[in-house]
Coordinates of C-alpha atoms in Angstrom, one line a residue:
M1 CA -1.7 -27.0 -15.5
E2 CA 1.0 -28.3 -18.0
Q3 CA 4.5 -27.1 -17.6
T4 CA 4.7 -25.5 -21.0
Q5 CA 2.0 -23.3 -19.9
L6 CA 3.8 -22.0 -17.0
R7 CA 5.7 -18.5 -17.0
N8 CA 7.7 -17.6 -13.8
L9 CA 9.1 -14.0 -13.7
A10 CA 10.2 -11.5 -10.9
I11 CA 10.0 -7.9 -11.2
I12 CA 12.9 -5.8 -10.3
A13 CA 12.8 -1.7 -9.8
H14 CA 14.2 0.9 -7.9
V15 CA 12.1 2.5 -5.0
D16 CA 8.9 4.2 -6.5
H17 CA 9.4 3.4 -10.1
G18 CA 6.0 2.1 -10.1
K19 CA 6.4 -1.7 -9.6
T20 CA 3.6 -2.4 -7.4
T21 CA 1.4 -0.3 -8.8
L22 CA 2.1 -2.2 -12.6
V23 CA 0.9 -5.6 -10.6
N24 CA -1.9 -4.2 -9.6
G25 CA -2.9 -3.4 -13.0
M26 CA -2.1 -6.8 -14.2
L27 CA -4.5 -8.3 -11.6
Q28 CA -7.0 -6.1 -12.2
Q29 CA -7.0 -6.6 -16.2
S30 CA -6.7 -10.3 -15.6
G31 CA -10.3 -10.4 -14.7
L32 CA -9.4 -11.4 -11.3
F33 CA -11.8 -8.8 -9.6
H34 CA -15.3 -8.1 -10.9
A35 CA -16.6 -5.3 -12.6
K36 CA -17.9 -2.9 -9.6
Q37 CA -15.3 -4.4 -7.0
V38 CA -13.4 -1.6 -5.3
V39 CA -9.9 -2.7 -5.5
E40 CA -7.0 -0.7 -3.1
D41 CA -4.2 0.7 -4.3
R42 CA -0.8 -1.5 -4.1
I43 CA -3.0 -4.7 -3.4
L44 CA 0.1 -6.7 -2.7
D45 CA 1.5 -4.1 0.1
R46 CA -0.3 -5.8 2.7
D47 CA 2.3 -5.0 5.6
E48 CA 1.5 -1.8 7.6
L49 CA 4.8 -0.6 7.2
E50 CA 4.8 -0.8 3.5
K51 CA 1.6 1.0 3.1
E52 CA 2.7 3.8 5.4
R53 CA 6.3 4.1 3.8
G54 CA 5.2 3.3 0.1
I55 CA 8.0 0.8 -0.3
T56 CA 7.8 -2.9 -1.0
I57 CA 9.7 -4.7 2.1
L58 CA 9.0 -8.6 1.7
S59 CA 8.6 -10.6 -1.5
K60 CA 5.1 -11.5 -2.4
N61 CA 3.9 -13.9 -5.0
T62 CA 0.5 -13.9 -6.9
S63 CA -0.4 -15.4 -10.5
I64 CA -2.5 -14.3 -13.4
A65 CA -4.2 -16.5 -16.1
Y66 CA -4.0 -15.0 -19.3
K67 CA -4.9 -16.8 -22.7
G68 CA -4.5 -20.4 -20.8
Y69 CA -1.3 -19.5 -19.6
K70 CA -0.5 -19.0 -15.9
L71 CA 2.2 -16.2 -15.0
N72 CA 3.7 -16.6 -11.5
I73 CA 4.8 -13.3 -10.6
V74 CA 7.1 -12.7 -7.7
D75 CA 7.0 -8.9 -6.1
T76 CA 10.3 -8.0 -5.0
P77 CA 11.4 -4.8 -2.8
G78 CA 13.4 -2.2 -4.6
H79 CA 15.6 -0.8 -1.7
A80 CA 19.2 -2.3 -1.8
D81 CA 18.7 -3.1 2.1
F82 CA 16.0 -5.9 1.4
G83 CA 18.1 -7.4 -1.5
G84 CA 18.5 -10.7 0.1
E85 CA 14.5 -10.7 -0.3
V86 CA 15.6 -10.6 -4.0
E87 CA 18.5 -12.5 -4.5
R88 CA 16.9 -15.7 -3.4
I89 CA 13.8 -16.0 -5.4
V90 CA 16.3 -15.6 -8.3
R91 CA 15.9 -19.3 -8.7
M92 CA 12.3 -19.5 -8.5
V93 CA 12.1 -17.7 -11.7
D94 CA 12.7 -17.8 -15.6
G95 CA 13.1 -14.1 -16.5
V96 CA 12.5 -10.9 -15.0
L97 CA 10.9 -7.7 -15.6
L98 CA 13.3 -4.8 -15.3
L99 CA 11.1 -1.5 -14.4
V100 CA 12.8 1.8 -14.9
D101 CA 11.2 5.4 -14.8
A102 CA 11.2 7.1 -17.9
F103 CA 12.9 10.2 -16.4
E104 CA 15.3 8.8 -13.5
G105 CA 16.4 6.0 -15.9
P106 CA 18.3 3.0 -14.0
M107 CA 19.2 4.0 -10.5
P108 CA 21.7 1.8 -8.4
Q109 CA 19.7 -0.2 -6.3
P110 CA 18.5 -2.9 -8.4
R111 CA 21.8 -3.0 -10.2
F112 CA 23.3 -6.0 -7.8
V113 CA 19.7 -7.9 -8.2
L114 CA 19.8 -7.4 -12.1
G115 CA 23.4 -8.3 -12.2
K116 CA 22.6 -11.8 -10.4
A117 CA 19.7 -12.2 -12.6
L118 CA 21.7 -12.0 -15.8
A119 CA 24.4 -14.3 -14.2
A120 CA 21.9 -17.0 -13.5
G121 CA 20.9 -16.6 -17.4
L122 CA 17.6 -15.2 -16.8
K123 CA 15.7 -13.7 -19.7
P124 CA 14.9 -9.9 -19.3
I125 CA 12.2 -7.6 -20.5
V126 CA 12.7 -4.0 -20.1
V127 CA 9.5 -2.2 -19.0
I128 CA 10.0 1.9 -19.4
N129 CA 7.2 3.1 -17.1
K130 CA 5.6 6.8 -16.7
I131 CA 6.2 7.6 -20.1
D132 CA 3.2 10.2 -19.3
R133 CA 5.4 12.3 -17.3
P134 CA 5.9 16.1 -18.8
N135 CA 9.7 15.5 -18.4
A136 CA 9.9 11.8 -19.6
R137 CA 12.8 10.8 -21.8
P138 CA 12.0 7.2 -22.9
R139 CA 14.5 7.0 -25.7
E140 CA 17.7 8.1 -23.8
V141 CA 16.7 5.9 -20.8
L142 CA 16.5 3.0 -23.2
D143 CA 20.1 3.7 -24.1
E144 CA 21.4 4.0 -20.5
V145 CA 19.5 0.4 -19.7
L146 CA 21.4 -1.0 -22.5
D147 CA 24.5 0.6 -21.4
L148 CA 23.9 -1.0 -18.0
F149 CA 23.5 -4.6 -19.6
I150 CA 26.7 -4.3 -21.0
E151 CA 28.3 -2.8 -17.7
L152 CA 26.8 -6.2 -16.4
S153 CA 28.2 -8.5 -18.7
A154 CA 24.9 -9.6 -20.1
D155 CA 25.3 -12.2 -23.0
D156 CA 23.9 -11.3 -26.7
A157 CA 20.6 -13.2 -25.9
Q158 CA 20.0 -11.1 -23.0
L159 CA 21.1 -7.9 -25.0
D160 CA 18.2 -8.4 -27.3
F161 CA 15.7 -7.7 -24.7
P162 CA 12.2 -6.6 -25.6
V163 CA 10.9 -3.2 -24.6
V164 CA 7.5 -2.3 -23.4
Y165 CA 6.5 1.1 -22.8
T166 CA 3.8 1.5 -20.1
V167 CA 2.0 4.0 -17.8
A168 CA 1.2 1.8 -14.9
K169 CA -1.2 3.7 -12.8
A170 CA -3.8 3.8 -15.6
G171 CA -2.8 0.5 -16.8
L172 CA -1.6 1.2 -20.3
A173 CA 1.2 -0.6 -22.4
T174 CA 2.7 -0.1 -26.0
L175 CA 5.5 -1.6 -27.8
D176 CA 5.8 1.7 -29.8
L177 CA 6.0 5.1 -28.5
N178 CA 4.0 6.2 -31.9
V179 CA 1.2 4.1 -30.9
E180 CA -1.2 5.3 -28.4
P181 CA -1.4 2.5 -25.7
V182 CA -4.8 0.9 -24.7
D183 CA -4.3 -1.5 -22.0
L184 CA -1.4 -3.9 -20.6
K185 CA -2.3 -6.8 -23.4
P186 CA 1.4 -5.9 -25.2
L187 CA 2.7 -6.4 -21.9
F188 CA 1.2 -10.0 -21.2
D189 CA 1.7 -10.9 -24.7
T190 CA 5.4 -10.2 -24.3
I191 CA 5.7 -11.9 -21.2
V192 CA 4.1 -15.1 -22.9
E193 CA 6.4 -14.9 -25.8
H194 CA 9.8 -14.1 -24.4
I195 CA 9.7 -15.6 -21.1
P196 CA 10.5 -19.4 -21.4
P197 CA 8.6 -22.1 -19.6
P198 CA 10.1 -23.8 -16.5
Q199 CA 12.9 -26.6 -17.3
G200 CA 13.1 -29.7 -15.1
D201 CA 12.3 -33.3 -15.5
P202 CA 8.9 -34.1 -14.2
E203 CA 10.0 -37.7 -13.7
A204 CA 13.0 -37.1 -12.1
P205 CA 13.2 -37.3 -8.1
L206 CA 11.3 -34.6 -6.2
Q207 CA 13.5 -31.4 -5.9
I208 CA 11.9 -28.0 -4.4
G209 CA 14.3 -25.3 -3.5
V210 CA 13.0 -23.3 -0.3
A211 CA 13.1 -19.6 -0.7
I212 CA 10.5 -18.0 1.5
V213 CA 9.4 -19.1 4.7
E214 CA 6.4 -17.6 6.6
H215 CA 5.0 -18.0 9.7
D216 CA 1.1 -18.7 10.4
N217 CA -0.5 -19.0 13.6
Y218 CA -2.4 -22.1 12.5
L219 CA -0.6 -23.8 9.7
G220 CA 2.8 -23.3 11.5
R221 CA 5.8 -22.7 9.1
K222 CA 4.9 -22.0 5.4
A223 CA 8.0 -22.9 2.9
I224 CA 7.9 -21.2 -0.7
G225 CA 9.5 -22.5 -3.4
R226 CA 9.4 -24.1 -7.1
V227 CA 9.5 -27.6 -8.0
V228 CA 12.7 -28.0 -9.9
N229 CA 12.1 -31.6 -10.7
G230 CA 9.5 -34.2 -10.2
R231 CA 6.0 -33.8 -9.0
V232 CA 4.9 -33.1 -5.5
K233 CA 1.8 -34.3 -4.0
A234 CA -0.4 -33.2 -1.2
K235 CA 0.2 -35.5 2.4
Q236 CA 3.3 -37.2 0.6
E237 CA 6.3 -38.1 2.7
V238 CA 9.4 -35.9 2.0
A239 CA 12.9 -35.3 3.0
V240 CA 14.3 -31.7 4.2
L241 CA 17.7 -31.4 3.1
Q242 CA 19.6 -28.7 5.4
A243 CA 22.6 -26.3 4.6
D244 CA 24.9 -28.3 7.4
G245 CA 23.8 -31.7 5.6
A246 CA 21.5 -32.8 8.0
C247 CA 18.0 -34.8 6.4
I248 CA 15.1 -34.5 8.2
H249 CA 12.2 -36.5 7.1
G250 CA 8.5 -35.6 7.8
R251 CA 5.0 -35.7 5.9
L252 CA 3.5 -32.7 4.0
S253 CA 0.3 -31.5 5.8
G254 CA -0.7 -29.1 2.9
L255 CA 0.2 -28.5 -0.6
F256 CA -1.0 -25.0 -2.1
V257 CA -0.4 -22.8 -5.3
Y258 CA -1.1 -19.4 -6.0
D259 CA -4.4 -18.6 -7.5
G260 CA -4.4 -14.5 -8.2
L261 CA -4.0 -13.5 -4.6
K262 CA -5.4 -16.7 -2.8
E263 CA -3.4 -19.6 -1.6
T264 CA -5.3 -22.6 -3.1
A265 CA -5.3 -26.2 -1.8
V266 CA -4.0 -29.0 -4.6
E267 CA -3.7 -32.5 -4.7
E268 CA -0.4 -32.4 -7.1
A269 CA 1.7 -29.7 -8.6
V270 CA 3.7 -30.1 -11.4
C271 CA 7.4 -29.5 -12.5
G272 CA 8.2 -25.7 -12.6
E273 CA 5.3 -24.7 -10.2
I274 CA 5.6 -22.1 -7.4
V275 CA 4.3 -23.8 -4.5
L276 CA 3.6 -23.5 -0.6
L277 CA 4.3 -26.1 1.6
T278 CA 2.9 -26.8 5.2
G279 CA 3.6 -29.5 7.9
I280 CA 7.2 -29.3 8.4
G281 CA 8.6 -27.7 11.4
E282 CA 12.2 -27.4 11.0
I283 CA 12.6 -26.3 7.4
N284 CA 14.5 -23.1 6.6
V285 CA 15.7 -20.9 3.6
G286 CA 18.0 -22.4 1.3
N287 CA 16.9 -26.5 2.4
T288 CA 16.0 -28.7 -0.2
V289 CA 12.6 -30.6 -0.3
A290 CA 13.5 -34.0 -1.9
D291 CA 12.2 -37.3 -2.6
P292 CA 12.6 -39.2 0.8
N293 CA 14.1 -42.6 -1.4
R294 CA 16.5 -40.6 -3.5
P295 CA 17.4 -37.4 -2.1
V296 CA 19.8 -34.9 -4.1
P297 CA 20.3 -31.5 -3.1
L298 CA 19.9 -28.5 -4.9
N299 CA 22.7 -25.5 -5.2
F300 CA 21.4 -22.7 -3.6
I301 CA 22.3 -19.2 -4.7
K302 CA 25.0 -17.4 -2.3
I303 CA 23.5 -14.5 -0.3
D304 CA 25.2 -11.5 0.3
D305 CA 26.6 -10.8 3.6
P306 CA 25.4 -8.0 5.7
T307 CA 27.4 -5.0 6.1
V308 CA 25.8 -3.1 9.2
T309 CA 25.5 -4.3 12.8
V310 CA 24.1 -3.2 16.1
T311 CA 23.5 -4.8 19.5
F312 CA 19.8 -5.2 21.0
Q313 CA 19.8 -5.5 24.6
V314 CA 17.2 -5.6 27.6
N315 CA 15.8 -1.9 28.6
K316 CA 17.6 -0.8 32.1
S317 CA 16.6 2.3 31.7
P318 CA 14.7 4.0 34.6
F319 CA 11.5 3.9 32.8
A320 CA 11.8 0.5 31.7
G321 CA 8.9 -1.5 31.5
R322 CA 6.4 1.3 31.3
D323 CA 5.0 0.6 28.2
G324 CA 6.1 -2.9 26.8
E325 CA 4.4 -5.9 26.9
Y326 CA 7.6 -8.2 26.3
V327 CA 10.7 -6.8 28.2
T328 CA 12.5 -9.8 29.2
S329 CA 15.8 -11.2 27.3
R330 CA 13.9 -14.6 26.8
K331 CA 11.3 -12.9 24.5
L332 CA 13.7 -10.7 23.0
S333 CA 16.1 -13.6 22.0
E334 CA 13.0 -15.6 20.9
R335 CA 11.8 -12.9 18.8
L336 CA 15.3 -12.1 17.0
F337 CA 15.9 -15.8 16.2
R338 CA 12.8 -16.2 14.6
E339 CA 13.1 -13.3 12.3
A340 CA 16.5 -14.4 11.3
R341 CA 15.3 -18.1 10.5
G342 CA 13.1 -16.1 8.2
D343 CA 15.3 -13.2 6.4
V344 CA 18.6 -14.8 5.1
S345 CA 20.0 -11.3 5.4
L346 CA 20.1 -11.2 8.8
R347 CA 22.3 -12.7 11.5
V348 CA 21.7 -12.8 15.0
A349 CA 24.2 -14.0 17.6
E350 CA 24.5 -14.3 21.0
T351 CA 27.4 -12.5 23.2
D352 CA 29.1 -12.9 26.5
S353 CA 26.1 -11.3 28.3
P354 CA 22.5 -13.1 28.1
E355 CA 20.8 -9.7 27.7
I356 CA 22.8 -8.3 24.7
F357 CA 22.1 -9.7 21.3
Q358 CA 24.5 -9.0 17.9
V359 CA 22.3 -8.3 15.1
A360 CA 23.7 -7.8 11.4
G361 CA 21.7 -6.5 8.5
R362 CA 22.3 -5.0 5.1
G363 CA 21.9 -1.4 6.1
E364 CA 20.3 1.1 8.5
L365 CA 16.7 0.9 6.8
H366 CA 16.9 -3.0 7.1
L367 CA 17.6 -3.0 10.9
S368 CA 15.3 0.1 11.5
I369 CA 12.3 -1.8 9.8
L370 CA 13.0 -5.0 12.3
I371 CA 13.3 -2.2 15.3
E372 CA 9.9 -0.8 14.1
K373 CA 8.1 -4.2 13.2
M374 CA 9.1 -5.0 16.7
R375 CA 8.0 -2.1 18.8
R376 CA 4.7 -2.2 17.2
E377 CA 4.7 -5.8 18.6
G378 CA 4.9 -5.0 22.1
Y379 CA 8.7 -5.4 22.3
E380 CA 10.9 -3.1 24.6
F381 CA 14.5 -2.9 24.3
E382 CA 17.5 -0.6 23.5
V383 CA 19.6 -0.3 20.6
S384 CA 23.4 0.7 19.9
R385 CA 24.8 2.7 17.2
P386 CA 25.0 1.0 13.8
Q387 CA 28.6 -0.3 13.2
V388 CA 30.1 -1.4 9.8
I389 CA 31.1 -5.2 9.8
V390 CA 35.0 -5.1 8.4
K391 CA 36.5 -8.0 6.9
E392 CA 40.2 -9.1 6.1
I393 CA 40.9 -9.7 2.5
D394 CA 44.1 -10.7 1.5
G395 CA 45.4 -9.7 5.1
Q396 CA 44.1 -6.3 4.5
K397 CA 41.8 -4.5 6.8
C398 CA 38.7 -3.7 4.6
E399 CA 35.3 -2.3 4.6
P400 CA 32.0 -1.7 2.4
V401 CA 32.0 1.0 0.2
E402 CA 28.4 2.2 -1.2
E403 CA 27.4 3.8 -4.4
L404 CA 26.0 6.9 -3.8
L405 CA 23.6 9.1 -5.9
L406 CA 22.6 12.5 -5.3
D407 CA 19.9 14.7 -6.9
V408 CA 20.3 18.1 -6.1
A409 CA 19.6 21.8 -7.4
E410 CA 23.2 23.6 -9.0
E411 CA 23.5 25.7 -6.0
Y412 CA 23.9 23.0 -3.6
V413 CA 26.2 21.1 -5.6
G414 CA 29.4 22.8 -4.0
F415 CA 27.6 22.1 -0.4
S416 CA 27.2 18.0 -1.4
I417 CA 30.8 17.7 -2.4
E418 CA 32.5 19.4 0.5
A419 CA 30.4 17.5 2.9
L420 CA 31.0 13.9 1.4
G421 CA 34.7 14.7 1.0
R422 CA 34.7 14.9 4.7
R423 CA 33.3 11.5 5.0
K424 CA 35.8 9.9 2.6
G425 CA 33.6 10.2 -0.5
E426 CA 35.1 10.2 -3.6
L427 CA 33.2 11.7 -6.7
Q428 CA 32.8 9.6 -9.7
S429 CA 30.4 11.7 -12.1
I430 CA 28.5 14.8 -12.6
D431 CA 25.5 14.5 -15.1
H432 CA 23.0 17.5 -15.6
Q433 CA 19.7 16.6 -15.7
A434 CA 17.1 17.6 -17.9
D435 CA 15.1 19.4 -15.1
G436 CA 18.0 21.6 -14.2
N437 CA 19.2 19.5 -11.2
V438 CA 22.5 17.9 -10.9
R439 CA 23.0 14.3 -10.5
L440 CA 26.4 13.3 -8.6
R441 CA 27.7 9.9 -8.0
F442 CA 29.9 9.0 -5.3
L443 CA 31.9 5.8 -3.9
I444 CA 31.8 6.3 -0.2
P445 CA 32.5 4.0 2.8
T446 CA 29.3 2.6 4.3
R447 CA 30.1 4.3 7.9
G448 CA 30.6 7.7 6.1
L449 CA 26.6 7.8 5.5
F450 CA 25.8 7.4 8.9
G451 CA 24.3 10.4 10.1
F452 CA 24.5 12.1 6.5
R453 CA 20.9 12.0 5.3
S454 CA 19.7 14.5 8.1
E455 CA 22.9 16.9 7.2
F456 CA 22.1 16.2 3.4
L457 CA 18.5 17.3 3.9
T458 CA 19.7 20.4 6.2
G459 CA 21.9 21.5 3.7
T460 CA 19.7 21.3 0.8
K461 CA 16.6 22.7 2.4
G462 CA 14.6 19.7 1.9
T463 CA 15.2 19.6 -1.8
G464 CA 17.9 17.2 -2.0
I465 CA 17.4 13.4 -3.0
M466 CA 19.6 10.4 -2.5
Y467 CA 19.8 6.7 -3.2
H468 CA 22.8 4.7 -2.1
A469 CA 23.6 0.6 -2.5
F470 CA 26.4 -1.7 -1.3
H471 CA 29.1 -1.7 -4.5
H472 CA 32.0 -3.4 -2.8
F473 CA 34.4 -4.0 0.2
A474 CA 37.8 -1.7 -0.1
P475 CA 40.9 -1.0 2.2
W476 CA 39.9 0.8 5.0
K477 CA 39.7 4.8 4.6
G478 CA 40.7 5.9 8.2
E479 CA 39.0 8.1 10.8
I480 CA 35.9 9.5 9.7
M481 CA 34.3 12.6 11.8
S482 CA 30.5 11.9 11.2
R483 CA 29.2 14.1 14.2
T484 CA 31.1 17.0 15.3
R485 CA 28.3 18.5 18.2
G486 CA 27.9 17.0 21.9
S487 CA 24.7 15.8 23.6
L488 CA 22.3 17.7 25.6
V489 CA 21.7 15.5 28.6
A490 CA 19.0 15.7 31.2
F491 CA 20.6 16.8 34.7
E492 CA 17.7 15.1 36.8
T493 CA 14.5 13.1 36.5
G494 CA 11.5 14.8 36.2
E495 CA 8.8 16.5 33.9
A496 CA 10.4 19.0 31.5
T497 CA 8.9 22.4 32.0
A498 CA 8.9 25.5 29.9
Y499 CA 11.1 27.4 32.4
G500 CA 13.6 24.8 32.1
I501 CA 13.9 24.3 28.5
E502 CA 13.8 28.2 27.8
H503 CA 17.1 28.2 29.6
A504 CA 18.7 25.2 28.0
Q505 CA 17.7 26.1 24.4
E506 CA 20.4 28.6 24.4
R507 CA 23.0 25.7 24.6
G508 CA 21.5 24.0 21.4
E509 CA 18.4 22.6 19.7
L510 CA 16.4 20.4 21.8
F511 CA 14.3 17.2 21.1
I512 CA 11.6 17.4 23.8
K513 CA 8.6 19.9 24.9
P514 CA 7.2 21.0 28.2
G515 CA 5.5 18.0 29.9
D516 CA 7.7 15.2 28.7
P517 CA 9.0 12.9 30.9
V518 CA 12.8 12.8 31.3
Y519 CA 15.6 11.0 33.5
R520 CA 18.7 11.7 34.5
G521 CA 21.3 10.6 31.6
M522 CA 18.6 11.0 28.9
I523 CA 19.6 12.8 25.9
V524 CA 17.3 15.6 25.4
G525 CA 18.9 17.6 22.6
E526 CA 22.2 18.2 20.5
H527 CA 24.7 20.6 22.1
A528 CA 25.8 23.7 20.0
R529 CA 29.4 22.7 20.5
S530 CA 31.7 19.4 20.7
G531 CA 31.4 17.6 24.0
D532 CA 28.2 16.8 26.2
L533 CA 26.6 19.0 28.5
L534 CA 24.4 18.4 31.6
I535 CA 21.3 20.9 31.7
N536 CA 18.3 20.8 34.0
V537 CA 15.2 20.8 31.8
A538 CA 12.8 19.8 34.6
K539 CA 13.8 23.1 36.6
K540 CA 11.0 24.7 38.2
K541 CA 10.5 28.5 38.8
Q542 CA 10.7 29.7 42.3
L543 CA 7.4 31.2 43.4
T544 CA 7.3 34.5 45.0
N545 CA 5.0 36.9 46.5
I546 CA 4.5 39.1 43.8
R547 CA 3.0 37.1 40.6
S548 CA 1.9 38.6 37.2
S549 CA -1.1 36.6 35.8
T550 CA 0.6 36.9 32.2
Q551 CA 4.2 36.5 33.5
E552 CA 4.6 33.0 32.0
I553 CA 3.3 34.1 28.5
A554 CA 6.4 35.9 27.9
V555 CA 8.0 32.5 27.7
K556 CA 9.3 31.8 23.6
L557 CA 10.2 28.4 23.3
N558 CA 12.0 27.1 20.1
V559 CA 10.1 24.2 17.9
P560 CA 11.9 20.9 19.1
R561 CA 13.3 18.7 16.3
V562 CA 11.3 15.5 15.7
M563 CA 13.5 12.3 16.1
T564 CA 12.3 9.9 14.1
L565 CA 13.5 6.1 14.4
E566 CA 16.1 6.3 11.5
K567 CA 17.1 10.2 12.9
S568 CA 17.5 8.8 16.2
L569 CA 19.9 5.6 15.2
E570 CA 21.9 8.4 12.9
F571 CA 22.1 10.5 15.8
I572 CA 23.4 8.5 18.7
A573 CA 27.2 8.0 19.7
D574 CA 29.4 5.0 20.4
D575 CA 28.8 5.7 24.2
E576 CA 24.9 6.3 23.7
L577 CA 21.7 4.1 23.3
L578 CA 18.4 4.4 21.6
E579 CA 15.6 3.2 24.0
V580 CA 12.7 1.9 22.1
T581 CA 9.1 1.0 23.8
P582 CA 5.8 0.7 21.7
K583 CA 5.0 4.5 22.9
H584 CA 8.6 6.3 23.0
L585 CA 12.1 6.7 21.1
R586 CA 14.4 7.8 24.0
M587 CA 18.1 8.6 23.6
R588 CA 20.5 8.0 26.4
K589 CA 24.1 7.4 27.8
R590 CA 25.1 4.1 27.8
V591 CA 26.5 5.1 31.3
L592 CA 24.0 7.0 33.2
P593 CA 25.8 10.0 34.9

C-alpha cells in the first residue's frame, strides 16, 4: 500500500451518539462480510463489559478498503473517564470524524478530546447522526458545532469542515438534507477527499510512536503505533527509547497491519501505516521504536493527570477467601501494575503497608471498570472511598472542577439547582429544549459529584440524565456535605432473618434480604438519621409453646435497595470500605466494632 493511498482517522463522539454503530455500517458496506453472513451489533465492542454497558472503553483499530484506498479507523471511547485512551491516539491519525447526535448536539465529554485533536492540527469531518429521529434538529446542531469549534480556537482551515448527515443504524449518509440517503458512499468519499494522507519521510531513520499496548498469552506484549518515518520490516533489529531516556535493543518477532477486523502478518510496512509489533517485552505506551543505528525519540502527547484516587488492599473481612481465586498482596500488586502499564491514565503506587496500594484514575467510572474487570477475573480485595487529587498551583490549594450537564423536566429544575448548590455547584446556563426538558450547565468540584447520581435519580424519579467531564483545576471550595445519613451496621455475625430485618427496617433502608450472611461491622443499610447504628439483623424469634402455622406470614418486609458497584463506591464514607469478591459486594466499617 502506497503512502498516498492511506487515510488514518479517529472517531470522536459522546456516549451513545452512534459511533460504534457507524463503524459497524462502514465495515458491512466495505464488502468485508459476504452477503449471507450474520454480523453482530457493535462488532468492535468485543469486551464483555462494553457489550453490557453499551459504551466503548478501549480503543480499537480496524481498516476498510475503498476504491484502492485503505482507511485505518480507530474507534475511541466517548466517556471522559477513558480520555487517556483517546488522547494517546491523536498522534496516530491525520483526521477525525466528530459524530454528533442530531437532537442532543455537542456534549461536554468529547470537548477536551476534540480540543486536543484541533490543537494537533488534525483535519475534522463533522457527522451529524440520527437525522431520522422525530425531534431531530440537524441545522441548529450544526450551528452549535460551529460555536464549539470557535470556542476551541480552531483555525480557518478547520472551521471550513465538511458535513455529512447519517442514519448509522440503517447505514445511510447524505451531504444534503434535501437528498434522500441511499448508503454510506458519501461518507467514504468525504473521508478520501478531506482527510490528508500521512506525512513522513520513508527514507528517514525508522520512528514508530507506541500509542497502545496489549497483552496476548501467546505473543506476549503487543505494541500498536504509527510508522512516523522510515519503513519497518519483520524480524528487524530495533531500539526502544523509553520515557526516562533509557534505550533497549531488541528484535521484532512479528509485524502485523490491520485488514478489516484481522491482524495480518506482513514483511514490511510503509511510512504512515498503523502497525502492531511483537517480540519486545519491555515496551510501553509513549516509547519510540527507532533505528538502532540512528535512534531519535518522538515527542509524545501529554496525557492529562488523574483526578480521583482510591486505595486497593487485601481483603481482611471475616468472610475473606470464600469466593476469590487471587487473594494475596502479591497477586493484587501484579495485576494493578500490569493494568497501569497499558492504561496511561492510571497511576499505581505502593504505600507504607505492603498490603495497600494507591490507585489514581480519571474518575469513578474509570476506576469502577477496573474493579469490575478484576472481580470477574477472580480477584478479591477491599477498596476505599474515592478521593480527589489536590494540587498546589501558584502556592494555592486547588482541586479538579467538572462541567456538569443535566437534562431534567421543568418540575425538577428547582430540586437540581438546590441539590447542587449544597455541593458547591455554580450554575452557568439554562437552556429550554425542543422536547420540553431543560438543560442545566454547572461547574462543580469533582468531590461534589460523589454520591450525587443516586440522589439525582431519586429526586427526578429516574427521569433525569446527567453528563460530566473534567474542566479545570480551581481553588479549594471548602467543606462539602455529600452524605447526611449514617450507616446501619450489623451487630453480630450470622444469617439475616425475616424477624431481624422486620425490626431493623424501622431504622432506615436496608440493603440485604433474609438468608444473606452478615458479619459484625458489615454495613447492611442506610440509617434514617445522621450517625451509625448497630442493629441485629440475625436475631431469631424465640420459640414458645404456642405457635401458629400462619404466624410468620404476617411479616411484611420492604424491598431492599440494590447496591451496584458504582452506588457502593458513592455510598461509603471515609471510615468505611467496599469488600469486592467475584460473587459479592459488601460494605463494611474500616475498623470492625
